[in-house]
Coordinates of C-alpha atoms in Angstrom, one line a residue:
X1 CA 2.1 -18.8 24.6
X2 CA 1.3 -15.3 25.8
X3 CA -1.1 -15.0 29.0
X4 CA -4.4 -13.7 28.6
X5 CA -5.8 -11.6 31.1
X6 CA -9.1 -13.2 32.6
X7 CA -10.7 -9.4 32.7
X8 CA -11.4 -9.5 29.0
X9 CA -13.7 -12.2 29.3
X10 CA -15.2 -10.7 32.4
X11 CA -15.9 -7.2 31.2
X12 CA -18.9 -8.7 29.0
X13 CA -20.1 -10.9 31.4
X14 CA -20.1 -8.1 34.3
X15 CA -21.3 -5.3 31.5
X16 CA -24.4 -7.7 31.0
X17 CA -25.1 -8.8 34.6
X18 CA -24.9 -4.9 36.3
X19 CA -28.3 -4.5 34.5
X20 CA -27.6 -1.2 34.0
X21 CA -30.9 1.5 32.7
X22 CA -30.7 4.9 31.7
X23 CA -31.6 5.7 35.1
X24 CA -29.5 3.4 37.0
X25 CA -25.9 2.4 37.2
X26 CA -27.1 -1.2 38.0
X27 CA -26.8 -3.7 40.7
X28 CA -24.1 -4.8 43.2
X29 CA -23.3 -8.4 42.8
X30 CA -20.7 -11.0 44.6
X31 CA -18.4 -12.3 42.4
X32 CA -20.1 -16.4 42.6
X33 CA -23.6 -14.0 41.5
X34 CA -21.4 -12.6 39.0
X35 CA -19.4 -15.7 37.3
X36 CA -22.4 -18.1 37.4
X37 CA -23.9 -18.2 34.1
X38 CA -26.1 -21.6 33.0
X39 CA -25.4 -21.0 29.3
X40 CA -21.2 -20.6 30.3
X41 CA -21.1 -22.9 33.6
X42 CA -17.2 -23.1 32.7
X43 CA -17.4 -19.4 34.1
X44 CA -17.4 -20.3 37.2
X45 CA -13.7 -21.7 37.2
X46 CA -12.4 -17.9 36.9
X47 CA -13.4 -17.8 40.5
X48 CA -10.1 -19.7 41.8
X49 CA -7.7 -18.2 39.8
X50 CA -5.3 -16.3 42.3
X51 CA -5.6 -12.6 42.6
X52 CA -8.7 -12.9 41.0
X53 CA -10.9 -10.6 43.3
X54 CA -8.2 -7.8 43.2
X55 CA -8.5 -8.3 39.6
X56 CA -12.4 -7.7 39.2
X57 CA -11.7 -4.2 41.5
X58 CA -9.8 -2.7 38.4
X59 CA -12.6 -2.7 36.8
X60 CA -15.6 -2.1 39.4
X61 CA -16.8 -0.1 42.0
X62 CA -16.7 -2.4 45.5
X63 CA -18.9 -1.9 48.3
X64 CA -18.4 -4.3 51.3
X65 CA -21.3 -5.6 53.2
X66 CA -20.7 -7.4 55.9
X67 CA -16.8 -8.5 55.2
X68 CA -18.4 -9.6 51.5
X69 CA -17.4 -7.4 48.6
X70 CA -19.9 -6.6 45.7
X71 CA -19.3 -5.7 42.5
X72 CA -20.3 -3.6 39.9
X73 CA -18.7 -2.3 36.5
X74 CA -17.1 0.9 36.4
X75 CA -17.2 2.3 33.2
X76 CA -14.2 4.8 33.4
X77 CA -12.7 2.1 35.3
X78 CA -12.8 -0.5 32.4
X79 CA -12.4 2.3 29.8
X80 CA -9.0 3.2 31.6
X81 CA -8.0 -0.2 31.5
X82 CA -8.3 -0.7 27.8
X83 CA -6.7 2.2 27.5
X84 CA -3.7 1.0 29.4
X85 CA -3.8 -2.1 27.4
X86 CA -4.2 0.0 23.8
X87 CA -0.8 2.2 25.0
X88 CA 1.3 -0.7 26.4
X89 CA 0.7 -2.5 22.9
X90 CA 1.4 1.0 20.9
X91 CA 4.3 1.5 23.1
X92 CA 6.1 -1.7 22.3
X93 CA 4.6 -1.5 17.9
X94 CA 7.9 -1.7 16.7
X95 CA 9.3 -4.9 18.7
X96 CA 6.1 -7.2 18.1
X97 CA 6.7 -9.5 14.6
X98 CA 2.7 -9.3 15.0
X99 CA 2.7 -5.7 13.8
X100 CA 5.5 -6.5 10.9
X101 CA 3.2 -5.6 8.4
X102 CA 1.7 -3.0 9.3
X103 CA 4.9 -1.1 10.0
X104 CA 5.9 -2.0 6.1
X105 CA 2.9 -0.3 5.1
X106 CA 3.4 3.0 6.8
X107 CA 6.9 3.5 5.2
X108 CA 5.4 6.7 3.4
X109 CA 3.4 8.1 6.0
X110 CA 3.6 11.0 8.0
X111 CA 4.1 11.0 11.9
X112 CA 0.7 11.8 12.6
X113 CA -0.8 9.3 10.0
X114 CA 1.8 6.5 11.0
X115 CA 0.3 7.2 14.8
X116 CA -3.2 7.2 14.0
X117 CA -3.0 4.1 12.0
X118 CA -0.9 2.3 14.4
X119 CA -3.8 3.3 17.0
X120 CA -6.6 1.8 14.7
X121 CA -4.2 -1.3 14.6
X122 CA -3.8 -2.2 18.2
X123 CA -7.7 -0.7 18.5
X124 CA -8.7 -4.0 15.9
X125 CA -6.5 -6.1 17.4
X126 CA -8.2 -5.7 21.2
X127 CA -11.8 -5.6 19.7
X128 CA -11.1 -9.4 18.6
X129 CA -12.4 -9.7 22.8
X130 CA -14.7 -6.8 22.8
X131 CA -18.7 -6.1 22.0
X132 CA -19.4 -3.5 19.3
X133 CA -20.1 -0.8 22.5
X134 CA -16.7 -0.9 23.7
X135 CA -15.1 -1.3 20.6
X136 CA -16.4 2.2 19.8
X137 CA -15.7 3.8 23.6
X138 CA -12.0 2.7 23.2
X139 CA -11.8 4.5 19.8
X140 CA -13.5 7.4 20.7
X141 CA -11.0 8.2 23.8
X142 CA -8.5 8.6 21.1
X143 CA -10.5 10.7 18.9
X144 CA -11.5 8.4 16.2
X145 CA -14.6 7.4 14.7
X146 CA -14.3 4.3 13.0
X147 CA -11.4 1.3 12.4
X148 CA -12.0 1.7 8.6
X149 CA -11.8 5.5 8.5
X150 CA -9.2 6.9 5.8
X151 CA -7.9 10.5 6.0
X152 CA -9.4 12.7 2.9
X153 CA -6.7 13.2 0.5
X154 CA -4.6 16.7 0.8
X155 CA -5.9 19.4 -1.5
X156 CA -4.0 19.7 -4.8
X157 CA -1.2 22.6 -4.7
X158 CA -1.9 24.9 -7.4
X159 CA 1.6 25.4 -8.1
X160 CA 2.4 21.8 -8.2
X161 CA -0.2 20.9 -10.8
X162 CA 0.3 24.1 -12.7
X163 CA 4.3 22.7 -12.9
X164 CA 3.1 19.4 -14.1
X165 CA 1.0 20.4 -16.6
X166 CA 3.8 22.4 -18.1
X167 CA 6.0 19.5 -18.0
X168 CA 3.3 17.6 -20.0
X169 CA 2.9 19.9 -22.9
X170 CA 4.6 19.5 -25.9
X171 CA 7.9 21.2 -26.7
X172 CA 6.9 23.0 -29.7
X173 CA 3.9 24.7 -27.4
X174 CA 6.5 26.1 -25.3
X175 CA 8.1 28.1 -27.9
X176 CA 7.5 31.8 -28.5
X177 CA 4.7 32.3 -30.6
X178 CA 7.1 34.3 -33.1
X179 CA 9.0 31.8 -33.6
X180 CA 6.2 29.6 -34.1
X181 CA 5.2 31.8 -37.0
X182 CA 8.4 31.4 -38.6
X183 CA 8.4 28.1 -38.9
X184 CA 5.3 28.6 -40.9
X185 CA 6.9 31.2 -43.6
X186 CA 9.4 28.6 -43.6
X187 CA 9.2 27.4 -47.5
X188 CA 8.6 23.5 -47.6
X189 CA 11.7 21.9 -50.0
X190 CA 10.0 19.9 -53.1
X191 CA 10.1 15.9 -52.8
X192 CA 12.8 14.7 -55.4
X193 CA 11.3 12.9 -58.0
X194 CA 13.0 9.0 -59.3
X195 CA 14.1 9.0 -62.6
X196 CA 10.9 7.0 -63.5
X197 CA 8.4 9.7 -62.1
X198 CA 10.3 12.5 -64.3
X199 CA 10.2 10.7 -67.6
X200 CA 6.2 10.2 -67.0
X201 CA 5.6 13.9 -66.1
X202 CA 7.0 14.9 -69.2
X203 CA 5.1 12.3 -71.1
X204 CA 2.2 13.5 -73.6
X205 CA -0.8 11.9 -71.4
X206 CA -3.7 13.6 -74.1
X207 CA -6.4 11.5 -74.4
X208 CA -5.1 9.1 -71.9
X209 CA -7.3 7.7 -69.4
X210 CA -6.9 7.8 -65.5
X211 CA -6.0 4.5 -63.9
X212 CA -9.1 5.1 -61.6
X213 CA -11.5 4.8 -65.0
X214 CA -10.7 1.5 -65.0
X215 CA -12.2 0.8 -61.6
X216 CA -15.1 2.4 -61.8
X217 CA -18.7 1.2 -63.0
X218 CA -19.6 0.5 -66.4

């Protein structure tokens, strides 16, 4: 099983508890303020995992009062961090069995589309422990809008079309009008006719009916 690092569940709860305003970054808080939560009380037991405090300072701004550190969220300090995270994954796409897929399906792309969909990859992948806000911070920083966002196809080469619609026409169109014209001088050879059909064309029909008379209304 692969270890998960504690910090994504913090950066919600920290985001949420800084009680930041449009015209303030928000509040210090000690890390016990920080993890207790009544409707999460398991919270709390991040607090005595080792390292943990040296953990939380990745993400935050520290000021020490006292010999007591408070905390509050940084957000170029988290953003970095999932950035760090997004790259390691990215770096290591084409060992993971996780990613197998996706690396069958870019077979036919380009460098740059292969890159940018192996970004929205790892991108959907980390949002699985992220809020909408920071879904859409991480995929900003590498210039994209949205996870579902697909490239507008590449404008039609004139030349390429114009060669397939030449290899679509017929082959008679492709010949010189001239000859064209020949072919229609050309006299058409008279059908043979069976024995059968000659003897009845030289038969006296006068005053013979059509076979059609007999179908018609009396």
């Amino acid at each position: 099983m692969s270890p998960f690092d504690p910090l994504f569940v913090l950066l919600p709860v920290m985001d949420r508890a800084r009680k930041k305003t449009s015209g303030s970054h928000g509040m210090f808080l000690a890390l016990d303020d920080l993890l207790h939560d009544e409707a999460w009380p398991g919270l709390m037991k991040l607090g005595s995992l080792e390292g943990i405090e040296e953990m939380v300072k990745v993400l935050c701004d520290v000021n020490d009062v006292g010999g007591v550190p408070y905390y509050r969220l940084n957000d170029a300090n988290a953003l970095r961090w999932l950035r760090a995270k997004a790259d390691a994954l990215l770096g290591r796409f084409e060992e993971y069995t996780f990613f197998e897929v996706a690396r069958y399906r870019e077979r036919s792309m380009s460098d740059a589309e292969k890159q940018e969909t192996r970004t929205r990859t790892v991108v959907r992948v980390l949002s699985d422990c992220l809020s909408q806000a920071w879904q859409e911070r991480l995929l900003e920083s590498y210039g994209l809008q949205s996870l579902d966002e697909i490239a507008s196809p590449p404008a039609p080469n004139p030349a390429t079309t114009m060669r397939e619609e030449e290899e679509e026409e017929p082959t008679s169109a492709k010949r010189p009008l001239t000859e064209r014209n020949k072919d229609s001088k050309r006299p058409t050879k008279k059908k043979k006719l069976t024995p059968a059909q000659n003897a009845l064309a030289k038969a006296d029909i006068t005053g013979m009916k059509s076979i059609s008379s007999f179908f018609g209304k009396k």
